[in-house]
XYZ file of C-alpha atoms in Angstrom:
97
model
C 0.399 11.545 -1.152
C -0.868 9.852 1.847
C -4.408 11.147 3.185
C -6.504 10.142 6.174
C -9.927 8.958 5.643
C -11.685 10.629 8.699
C -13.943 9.030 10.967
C -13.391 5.262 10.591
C -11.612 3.185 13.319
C -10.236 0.018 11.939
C -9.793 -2.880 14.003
C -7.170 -4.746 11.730
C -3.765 -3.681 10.250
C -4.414 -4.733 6.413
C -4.216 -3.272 3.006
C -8.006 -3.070 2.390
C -8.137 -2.059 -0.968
C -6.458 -1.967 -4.071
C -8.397 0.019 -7.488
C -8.275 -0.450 -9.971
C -6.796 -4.042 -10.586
C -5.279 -4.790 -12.399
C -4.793 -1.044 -13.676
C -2.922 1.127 -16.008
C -0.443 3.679 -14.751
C -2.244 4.982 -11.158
C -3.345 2.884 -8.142
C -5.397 3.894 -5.253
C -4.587 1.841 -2.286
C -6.087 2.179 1.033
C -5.307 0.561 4.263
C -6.128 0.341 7.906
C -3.983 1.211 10.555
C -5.617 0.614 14.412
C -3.536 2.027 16.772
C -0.500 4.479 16.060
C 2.749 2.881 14.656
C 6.359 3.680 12.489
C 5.005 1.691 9.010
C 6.276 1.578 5.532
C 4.350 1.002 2.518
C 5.985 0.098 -0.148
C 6.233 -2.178 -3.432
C 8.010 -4.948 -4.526
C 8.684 -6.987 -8.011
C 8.190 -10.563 -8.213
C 12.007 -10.887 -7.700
C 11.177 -9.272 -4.539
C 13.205 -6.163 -5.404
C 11.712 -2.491 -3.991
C 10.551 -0.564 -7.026
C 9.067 1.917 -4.478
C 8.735 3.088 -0.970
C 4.539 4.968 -0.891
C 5.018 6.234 2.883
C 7.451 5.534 5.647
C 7.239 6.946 9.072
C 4.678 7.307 11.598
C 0.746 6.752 11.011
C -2.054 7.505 13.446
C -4.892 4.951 13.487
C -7.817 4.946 11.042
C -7.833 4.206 7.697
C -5.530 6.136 5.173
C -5.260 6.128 0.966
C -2.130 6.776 -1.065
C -1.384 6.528 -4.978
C 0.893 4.909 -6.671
C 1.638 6.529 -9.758
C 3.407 3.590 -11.644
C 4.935 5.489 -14.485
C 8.025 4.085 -15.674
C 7.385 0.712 -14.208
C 7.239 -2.343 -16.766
C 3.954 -4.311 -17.227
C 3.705 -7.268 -14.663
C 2.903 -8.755 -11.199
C 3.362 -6.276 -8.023
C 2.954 -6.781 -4.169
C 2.231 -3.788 -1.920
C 3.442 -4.407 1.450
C 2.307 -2.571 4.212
C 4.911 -3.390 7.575
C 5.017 -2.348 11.250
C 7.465 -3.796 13.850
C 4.542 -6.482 14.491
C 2.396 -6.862 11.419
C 2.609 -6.953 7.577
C 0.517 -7.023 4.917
C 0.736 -8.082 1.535
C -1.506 -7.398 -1.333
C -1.209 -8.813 -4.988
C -1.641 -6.255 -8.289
C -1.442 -6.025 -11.791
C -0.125 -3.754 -13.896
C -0.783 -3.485 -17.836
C 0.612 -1.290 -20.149
């Protein structure tokens, strides 16, 4: 699920957090979105295949948190990548089984 954290106005478009990392199973990932845009968030293998798609569609700004629930997914290297038409962002995690 993707939740808005109220009251905070970002200035950048970036993935600002990642917790745990590495981590086991569930990841909380939060990230900033300053003006209102289509985005997907989604993650990717080190092959660069999707493995899944978090949110896709339209965001109003602020900064917003979603889960990953990574059940099913073998141990290794992950990138979260957040896109809009204009921007992306990338962020690096671990997972360990």
């Amino acid at each position: 699920s993707a939740d808005p954290i109220p009251d905070v106005i970002p200035t950048e478009f970036s993935i600002t957090s990642t917790y745990p990392n590495p981590f086991n199973a569930t990841l909380s990932i939060q990230y900033d979105i300053p003006q209102a845009a289509q985005i997907s968030l989604s993650v990717y293998d080190l092959l660069g295949r999707e493995v899944a798609t978090l949110f896709q569609g339209m965001k109003d700004p602020g900064r917003h948190a979603v889960f990953w629930n990574a059940e099913g997914v073998s141990t290794g290297v992950y990138f979260i990548r957040l896109h809009s038409e204009h921007r992306s962002a990338t962020q690096k995690v671990l997972l360990l089984k």
